Short mmCIF file of C-alpha atoms in Angstrom, two decimals:
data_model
loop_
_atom_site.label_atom_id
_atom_site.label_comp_id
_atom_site.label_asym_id
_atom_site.label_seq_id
_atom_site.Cartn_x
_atom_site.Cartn_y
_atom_site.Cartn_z
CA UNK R 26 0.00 0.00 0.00
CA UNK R 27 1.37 3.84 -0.55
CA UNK R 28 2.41 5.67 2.23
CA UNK R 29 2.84 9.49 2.01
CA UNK R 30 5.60 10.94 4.95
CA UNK R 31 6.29 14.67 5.63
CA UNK R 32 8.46 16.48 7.94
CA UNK R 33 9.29 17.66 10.04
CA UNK R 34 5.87 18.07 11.73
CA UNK R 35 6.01 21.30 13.47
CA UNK R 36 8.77 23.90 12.75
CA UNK R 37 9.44 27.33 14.22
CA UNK R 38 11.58 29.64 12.55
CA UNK R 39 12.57 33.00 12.65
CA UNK R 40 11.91 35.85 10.11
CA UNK R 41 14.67 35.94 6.81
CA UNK R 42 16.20 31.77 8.39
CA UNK R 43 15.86 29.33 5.12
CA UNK R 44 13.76 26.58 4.87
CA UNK R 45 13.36 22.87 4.16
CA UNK R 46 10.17 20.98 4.00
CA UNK R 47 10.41 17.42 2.62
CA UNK R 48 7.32 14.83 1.40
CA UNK R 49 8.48 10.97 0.09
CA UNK R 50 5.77 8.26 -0.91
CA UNK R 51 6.29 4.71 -0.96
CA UNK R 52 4.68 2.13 -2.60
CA UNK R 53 4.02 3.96 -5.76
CA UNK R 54 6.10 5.14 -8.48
CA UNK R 55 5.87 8.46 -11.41
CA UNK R 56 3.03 10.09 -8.75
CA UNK R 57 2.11 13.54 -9.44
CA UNK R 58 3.13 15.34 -6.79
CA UNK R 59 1.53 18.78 -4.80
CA UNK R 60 2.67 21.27 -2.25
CA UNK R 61 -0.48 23.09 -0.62
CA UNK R 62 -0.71 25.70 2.07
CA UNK R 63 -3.34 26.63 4.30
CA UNK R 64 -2.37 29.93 5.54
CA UNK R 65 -5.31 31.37 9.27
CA UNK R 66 -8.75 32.19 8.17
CA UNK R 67 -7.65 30.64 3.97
CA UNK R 68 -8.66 27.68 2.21
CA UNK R 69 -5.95 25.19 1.15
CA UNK R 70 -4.15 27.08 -1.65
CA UNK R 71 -2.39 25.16 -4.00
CA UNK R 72 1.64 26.20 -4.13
CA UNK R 73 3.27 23.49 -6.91
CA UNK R 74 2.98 20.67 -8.63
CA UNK R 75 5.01 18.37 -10.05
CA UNK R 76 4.84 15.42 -12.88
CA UNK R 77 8.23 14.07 -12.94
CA UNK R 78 12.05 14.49 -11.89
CA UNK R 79 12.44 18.02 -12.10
CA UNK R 80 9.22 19.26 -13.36
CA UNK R 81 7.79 22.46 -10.94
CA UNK R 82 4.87 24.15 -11.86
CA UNK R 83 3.97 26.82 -10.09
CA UNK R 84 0.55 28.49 -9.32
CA UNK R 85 1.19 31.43 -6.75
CA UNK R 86 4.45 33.61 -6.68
CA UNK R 87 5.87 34.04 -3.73
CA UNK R 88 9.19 33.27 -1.71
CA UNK R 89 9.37 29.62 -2.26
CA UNK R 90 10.05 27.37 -4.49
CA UNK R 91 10.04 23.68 -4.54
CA UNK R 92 12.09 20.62 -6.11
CA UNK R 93 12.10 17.18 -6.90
CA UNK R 94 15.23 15.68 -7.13
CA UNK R 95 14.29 11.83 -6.75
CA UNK R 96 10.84 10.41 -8.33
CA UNK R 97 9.14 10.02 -4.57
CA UNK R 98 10.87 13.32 -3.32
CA UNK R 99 9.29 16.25 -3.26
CA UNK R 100 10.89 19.69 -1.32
CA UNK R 101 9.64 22.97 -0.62
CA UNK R 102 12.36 25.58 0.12
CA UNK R 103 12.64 28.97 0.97
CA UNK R 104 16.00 31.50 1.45
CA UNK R 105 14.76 33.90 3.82
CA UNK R 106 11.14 33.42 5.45
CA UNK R 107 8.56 36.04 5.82
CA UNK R 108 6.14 36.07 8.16
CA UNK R 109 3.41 35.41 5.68
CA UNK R 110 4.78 32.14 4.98
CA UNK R 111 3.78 31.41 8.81
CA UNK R 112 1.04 28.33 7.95
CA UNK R 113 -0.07 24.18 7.65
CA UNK R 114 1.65 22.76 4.66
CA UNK R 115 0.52 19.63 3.10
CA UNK R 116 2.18 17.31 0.48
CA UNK R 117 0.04 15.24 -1.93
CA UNK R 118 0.23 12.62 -4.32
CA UNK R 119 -2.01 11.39 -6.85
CA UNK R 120 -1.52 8.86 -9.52
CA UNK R 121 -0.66 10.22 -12.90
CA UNK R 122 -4.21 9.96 -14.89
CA UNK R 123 -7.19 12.90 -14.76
CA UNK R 124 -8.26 15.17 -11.95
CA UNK R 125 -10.71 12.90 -11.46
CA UNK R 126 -8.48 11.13 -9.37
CA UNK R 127 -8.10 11.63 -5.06
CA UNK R 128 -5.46 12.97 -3.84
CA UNK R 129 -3.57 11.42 -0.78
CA UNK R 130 -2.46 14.06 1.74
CA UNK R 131 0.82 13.63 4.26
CA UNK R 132 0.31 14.68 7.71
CA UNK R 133 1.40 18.29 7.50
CA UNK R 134 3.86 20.34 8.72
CA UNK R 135 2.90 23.30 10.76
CA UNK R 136 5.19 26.40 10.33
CA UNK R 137 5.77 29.58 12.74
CA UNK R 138 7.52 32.20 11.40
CA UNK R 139 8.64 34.25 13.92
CA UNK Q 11 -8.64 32.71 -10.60
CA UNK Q 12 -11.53 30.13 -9.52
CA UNK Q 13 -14.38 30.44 -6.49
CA UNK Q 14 -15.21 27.74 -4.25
CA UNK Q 15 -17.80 28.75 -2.05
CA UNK Q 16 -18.56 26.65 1.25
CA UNK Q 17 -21.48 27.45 3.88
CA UNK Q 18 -22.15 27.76 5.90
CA UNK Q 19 -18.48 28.23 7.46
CA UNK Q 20 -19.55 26.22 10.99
CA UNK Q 21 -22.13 24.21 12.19
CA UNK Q 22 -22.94 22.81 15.42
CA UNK Q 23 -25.50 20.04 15.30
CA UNK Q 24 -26.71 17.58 18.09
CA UNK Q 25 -25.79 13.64 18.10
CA UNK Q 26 -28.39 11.81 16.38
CA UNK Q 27 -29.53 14.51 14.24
CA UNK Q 28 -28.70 14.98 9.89
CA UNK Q 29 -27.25 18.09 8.32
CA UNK Q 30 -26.22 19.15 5.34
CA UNK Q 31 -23.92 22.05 3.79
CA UNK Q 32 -22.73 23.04 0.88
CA UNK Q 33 -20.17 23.57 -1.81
CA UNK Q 34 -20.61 26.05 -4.80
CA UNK Q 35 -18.16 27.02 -7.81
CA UNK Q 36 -18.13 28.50 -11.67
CA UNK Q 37 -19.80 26.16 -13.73
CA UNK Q 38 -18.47 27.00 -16.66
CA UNK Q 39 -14.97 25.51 -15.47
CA UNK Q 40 -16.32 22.18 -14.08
CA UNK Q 41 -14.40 19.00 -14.52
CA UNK Q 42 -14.59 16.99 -11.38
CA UNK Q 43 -15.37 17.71 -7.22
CA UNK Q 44 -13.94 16.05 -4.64
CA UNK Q 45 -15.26 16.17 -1.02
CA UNK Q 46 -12.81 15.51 2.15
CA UNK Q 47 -13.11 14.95 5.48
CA UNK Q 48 -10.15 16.59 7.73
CA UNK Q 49 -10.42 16.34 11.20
CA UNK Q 50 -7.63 17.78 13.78
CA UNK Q 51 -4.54 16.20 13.94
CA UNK Q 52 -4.73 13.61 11.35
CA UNK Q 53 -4.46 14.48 6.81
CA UNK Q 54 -7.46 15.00 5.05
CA UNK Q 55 -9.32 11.88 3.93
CA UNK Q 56 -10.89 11.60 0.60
CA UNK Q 57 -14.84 10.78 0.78
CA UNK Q 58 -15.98 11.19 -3.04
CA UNK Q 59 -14.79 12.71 -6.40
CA UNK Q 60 -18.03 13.67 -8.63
CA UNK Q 61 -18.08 14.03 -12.71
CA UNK Q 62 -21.08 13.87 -13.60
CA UNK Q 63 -24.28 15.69 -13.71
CA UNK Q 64 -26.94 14.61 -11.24
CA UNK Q 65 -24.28 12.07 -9.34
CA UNK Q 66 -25.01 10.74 -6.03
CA UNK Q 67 -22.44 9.54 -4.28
CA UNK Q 68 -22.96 7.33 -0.58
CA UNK Q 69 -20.40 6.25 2.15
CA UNK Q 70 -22.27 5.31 5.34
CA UNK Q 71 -24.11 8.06 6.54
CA UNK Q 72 -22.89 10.69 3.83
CA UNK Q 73 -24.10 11.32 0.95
CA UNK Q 74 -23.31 13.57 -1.57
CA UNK Q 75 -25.14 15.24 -4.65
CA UNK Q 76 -23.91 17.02 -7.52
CA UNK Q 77 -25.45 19.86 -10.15
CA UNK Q 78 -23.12 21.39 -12.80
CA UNK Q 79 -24.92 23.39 -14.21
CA UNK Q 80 -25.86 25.29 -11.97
CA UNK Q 81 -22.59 24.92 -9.77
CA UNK Q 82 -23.10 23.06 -7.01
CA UNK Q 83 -22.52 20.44 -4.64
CA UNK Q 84 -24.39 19.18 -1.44
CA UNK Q 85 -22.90 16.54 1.02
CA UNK Q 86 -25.57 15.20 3.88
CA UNK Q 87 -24.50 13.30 6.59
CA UNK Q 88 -27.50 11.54 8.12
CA UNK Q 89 -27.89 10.95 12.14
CA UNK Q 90 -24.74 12.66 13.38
CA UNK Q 91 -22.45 11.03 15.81
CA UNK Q 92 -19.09 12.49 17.29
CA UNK Q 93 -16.64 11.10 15.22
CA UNK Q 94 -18.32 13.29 12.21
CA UNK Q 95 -16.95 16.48 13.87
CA UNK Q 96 -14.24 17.70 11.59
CA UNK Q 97 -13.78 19.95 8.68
CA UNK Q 98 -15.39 18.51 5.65
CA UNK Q 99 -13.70 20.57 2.55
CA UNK Q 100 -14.58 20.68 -0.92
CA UNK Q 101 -12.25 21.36 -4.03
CA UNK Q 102 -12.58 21.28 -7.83
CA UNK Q 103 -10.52 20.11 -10.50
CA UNK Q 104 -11.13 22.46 -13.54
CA UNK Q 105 -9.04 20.35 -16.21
CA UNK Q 106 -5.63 21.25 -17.65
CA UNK Q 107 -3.94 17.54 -16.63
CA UNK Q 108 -2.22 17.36 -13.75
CA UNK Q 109 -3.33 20.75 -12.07
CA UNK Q 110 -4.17 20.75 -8.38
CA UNK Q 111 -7.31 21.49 -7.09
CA UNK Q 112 -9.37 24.60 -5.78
CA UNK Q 113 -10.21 24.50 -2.36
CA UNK Q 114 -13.22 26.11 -0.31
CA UNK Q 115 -12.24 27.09 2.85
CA UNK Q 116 -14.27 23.99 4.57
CA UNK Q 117 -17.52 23.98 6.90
CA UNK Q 118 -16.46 22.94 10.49
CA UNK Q 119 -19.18 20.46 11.91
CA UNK Q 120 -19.34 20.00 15.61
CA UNK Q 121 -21.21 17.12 17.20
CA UNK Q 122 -22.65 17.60 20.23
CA UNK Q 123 -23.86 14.99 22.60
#
């Protein structure tokens, strides 16, 4: 069965520190993969996705940006941090086909900027 | 940029009794809805993706309808019991292959015994 891990879990950073989030699934391979955001008082707002090995696509500009470096790796980075990136992130994975198909969500990670 | 409508925002209902909320969005760039259950702590679970006109979708006690064309969705969840407290969102898929989806910003349910 596919697993979808994120981490870390909780993270508090301070204002302009760089940042790291990373999302692997197991047990399936070539998934389209998604970074989302759900920033107080906002609906989950979509940040990248990703089709293959180094294929970003990205809907919102912003600070971030996001990589995949291995076919079940998916990274969201960010140089310096603003406090508007302060939110719950969640990674995603769905298999390659329409968007008819669900999406699996990871567990989160929940980010304080400071 | 695409509008996803949920109401109402929160709910509090008593244990035993149904409810029902909904989910709106542009018709005009309709290509599938999916409904999800998120409660605290734990990812959001997928209940039902909809395609087609008229669709009913069931899972236990929720059920779910869908109208295109005139944009929207209704999911019922019938005799309420506590573990159906959680955020139930609601996010369309307007096409373009492997684009993400549109969240609303979710109707919190509360059960109350």
């Amino acid at each position: 069965s596919q697993t979808i891990h994120q981490w870390p879990a909780t993270l508090v950073q301070p204002v302009g520190s760089p940042l790291s989030l990373e999302c692997t699934v197991e047990g399936t391979s070539n998934p389209n993969l998604y970074w989302y955001r759900q920033a107080a008082g906002r609906g989950l707002q979509l940040l990248f996705y990703s089709v293959g090995i180094g294929q970003i696509s990205s809907e919102v500009p912003q600070n971030l940006s996001a990589s995949r470096p291995q076919d079940r790796q998916f990274i969201l980075s960010s140089k310096k941090l603003l406090l508007s990136d302060s939110g719950f992130y969640l990674c995603a994975w769905t298999d390659v086909g329409t968007g008819a198909d669900t999406q699996y969500f990871g567990p989160g990670t929940r980010l304080t900027v400071l | 940029i695409l509008n996803v409508e949920q109401s109402p925002q929160s709910l509090h209902v008593q244990e035993g009794d149904s409810t029902n909320f909904t989910c709106s969005f542009p018709s005009s760039n309709f290509y599938a809805l999916h409904w999800y259950r998120w409660e605290t702590a734990k990812s959001p679970e997928a209940l039902f993706v909809m395609t087609l006109n008229g669709d009913e979708k069931k899972k236990g006690r929720i059920s779910a309808t869908l109208n295109t064309k005139e944009g929207y969705s209704y999911l019922y969840i019938k005799g309420s019991q506590p573990e159906d407290s959680a955020t139930y969102l609601c996010a369309l898929y307007s096409g373009g292959g492997a684009d993400g989806l549109t969240f609303g910003k979710g109707t919190h349910l509360i059960i109350q015994p």
